Amino acid sequence: MVHEVTASYTPQHNGLAERRNRTLLDMAGCMLKGKGMPKNYWGKAVSTAAYVLNRCPTKKLKEV
């Protein structure tokens, strides 16, 4: 694992993280809406979405 930094306030330079964050928000929103839960459960829904995504298999990245 390699820590890489990007320029401040330039999300276009951090596409993978931005995409993962969007996926988390979409999943959390679907969980809340699907069960009719109030928005004050938003934090729990995001935590649950992260828990689920971290346990999903992914493809190995090519060597850089």
XYZ file of N, CA and C in Angstrom:
192
model
N 0.841 -1.153 0.000
C 0.000 0.000 0.000
C 0.899 1.233 0.000
N 0.578 2.169 -0.883
C 1.378 3.380 -1.015
C 0.496 4.584 -0.739
N 0.956 5.470 0.139
C 0.215 6.699 0.437
C 0.568 7.737 -0.618
N -0.433 8.223 -1.349
C -0.216 9.254 -2.353
C -1.034 10.473 -1.982
N -0.462 11.643 -2.165
C -1.173 12.883 -1.860
C -1.546 13.583 -3.160
N -2.587 14.406 -3.100
C -3.009 15.187 -4.258
C -3.125 16.645 -3.842
N -3.276 17.495 -4.831
C -3.415 18.928 -4.557
C -4.711 19.190 -3.796
N -4.677 20.153 -2.910
C -5.863 20.502 -2.120
C -6.984 21.018 -3.009
N -8.196 20.668 -2.638
C -9.414 21.153 -3.303
C -9.457 20.818 -4.792
N -8.897 19.687 -5.163
C -8.969 19.219 -6.548
C -9.426 17.762 -6.549
N -10.726 17.532 -6.351
C -11.221 16.154 -6.281
C -11.027 15.375 -7.580
N -10.888 16.079 -8.708
C -10.695 15.376 -9.975
C -9.370 14.614 -10.007
N -8.448 14.936 -9.119
C -7.173 14.228 -9.051
C -7.240 13.005 -8.148
N -8.366 12.776 -7.540
C -8.503 11.665 -6.605
C -9.748 10.857 -6.961
N -9.830 10.435 -8.205
C -11.018 9.791 -8.743
C -11.477 8.541 -8.012
N -10.557 7.666 -7.633
C -10.957 6.422 -6.979
C -11.624 6.683 -5.635
N -11.038 7.557 -4.847
C -11.627 7.867 -3.539
C -12.956 8.584 -3.701
N -13.030 9.496 -4.662
C -14.284 10.220 -4.891
C -15.387 9.257 -5.320
N -15.055 8.289 -6.156
C -16.050 7.313 -6.610
C -16.511 6.448 -5.445
N -15.588 6.026 -4.597
C -15.953 5.200 -3.447
C -16.850 5.978 -2.483
N -16.523 7.250 -2.276
C -17.363 8.081 -1.408
C -18.767 8.217 -1.979
N -18.872 8.382 -3.286
C -20.192 8.501 -3.917
C -20.971 7.196 -3.753
N -20.291 6.068 -3.902
C -20.940 4.774 -3.719
C -21.469 4.634 -2.293
N -20.673 5.056 -1.311
C -21.117 4.998 0.088
C -22.367 5.847 0.304
N -22.375 7.059 -0.243
C -23.536 7.938 -0.091
C -24.770 7.353 -0.762
N -24.588 6.784 -1.955
C -25.721 6.168 -2.657
C -26.281 4.986 -1.873
N -25.391 4.146 -1.361
C -25.838 2.987 -0.589
C -26.577 3.414 0.674
N -26.025 4.397 1.379
C -26.655 4.867 2.615
C -28.034 5.443 2.327
N -28.140 6.227 1.266
C -29.432 6.801 0.900
C -30.456 5.736 0.567
N -30.033 4.711 -0.150
C -30.945 3.613 -0.503
C -31.393 2.840 0.734
N -30.467 2.628 1.664
C -30.829 1.921 2.896
C -31.894 2.684 3.671
N -31.681 3.983 3.826
C -32.631 4.792 4.592
C -33.982 4.872 3.901
N -33.953 5.124 2.600
C -35.210 5.257 1.860
C -35.945 3.921 1.781
N -35.202 2.847 1.570
C -35.802 1.524 1.445
C -36.549 1.077 2.689
N -36.079 1.494 3.836
C -36.713 1.105 5.101
C -37.516 2.231 5.735
N -37.583 3.375 5.057
C -38.355 4.495 5.587
C -37.777 5.074 6.869
N -36.460 5.063 6.975
C -35.793 5.551 8.186
C -35.585 7.062 8.100
N -35.595 7.758 9.241
C -35.348 9.203 9.238
C -33.873 9.518 8.974
N -33.604 10.753 8.569
C -32.245 11.162 8.216
C -31.281 11.178 9.397
N -31.790 11.157 10.612
C -30.862 11.157 11.748
C -30.118 9.821 11.878
N -30.454 8.832 11.072
C -29.727 7.559 11.026
C -28.672 7.552 9.920
N -28.414 8.708 9.317
C -27.496 8.806 8.187
C -26.106 8.259 8.541
N -25.563 8.618 9.679
C -24.234 8.152 10.081
C -24.155 6.644 10.207
N -25.169 6.045 10.795
C -25.200 4.579 10.923
C -25.292 3.920 9.552
N -26.076 4.533 8.653
C -26.227 3.967 7.307
C -24.907 4.025 6.547
N -24.168 5.122 6.668
C -22.869 5.231 5.990
C -21.885 4.224 6.583
N -21.881 4.067 7.885
C -21.002 3.078 8.525
C -21.332 1.663 8.061
N -22.608 1.364 7.944
C -23.031 0.046 7.472
C -22.626 -0.160 6.021
N -22.782 0.866 5.196
C -22.380 0.772 3.791
C -20.878 0.521 3.684
N -20.075 1.211 4.483
C -18.627 1.003 4.472
C -18.284 -0.418 4.918
N -18.976 -0.904 5.932
C -18.759 -2.269 6.416
C -19.012 -3.278 5.295
N -20.121 -3.091 4.579
C -20.475 -4.010 3.494
C -19.458 -3.916 2.358
N -19.123 -2.699 1.925
C -18.178 -2.534 0.816
C -16.799 -3.092 1.143
N -16.366 -2.962 2.381
C -15.044 -3.465 2.763
C -14.979 -4.987 2.771
N -16.101 -5.643 2.696
C -16.133 -7.100 2.683
C -16.483 -7.681 1.319
N -16.673 -6.817 0.337
C -16.963 -7.266 -1.027
C -15.655 -7.543 -1.760
N -15.599 -8.627 -2.519
C -14.379 -8.908 -3.276
C -14.177 -7.872 -4.379
N -12.922 -7.548 -4.646
C -12.580 -6.609 -5.714
C -11.462 -7.196 -6.555
N -11.296 -6.633 -7.738
C -10.210 -7.082 -8.601
C -8.892 -6.508 -8.108
N -7.840 -7.263 -8.322
C -6.506 -6.804 -7.962
C -6.090 -5.703 -8.933
N -5.485 -4.635 -8.397
C -4.986 -3.568 -9.247
C -3.713 -4.021 -9.940
N -3.502 -3.521 -11.154
C -2.262 -3.831 -11.865
C -1.089 -3.185 -11.142
N 0.063 -3.795 -11.270
C 1.267 -3.221 -10.668
C 1.546 -1.889 -11.334
N 1.825 -0.886 -10.526
C 2.068 0.459 -11.076
C 3.535 0.728 -11.142
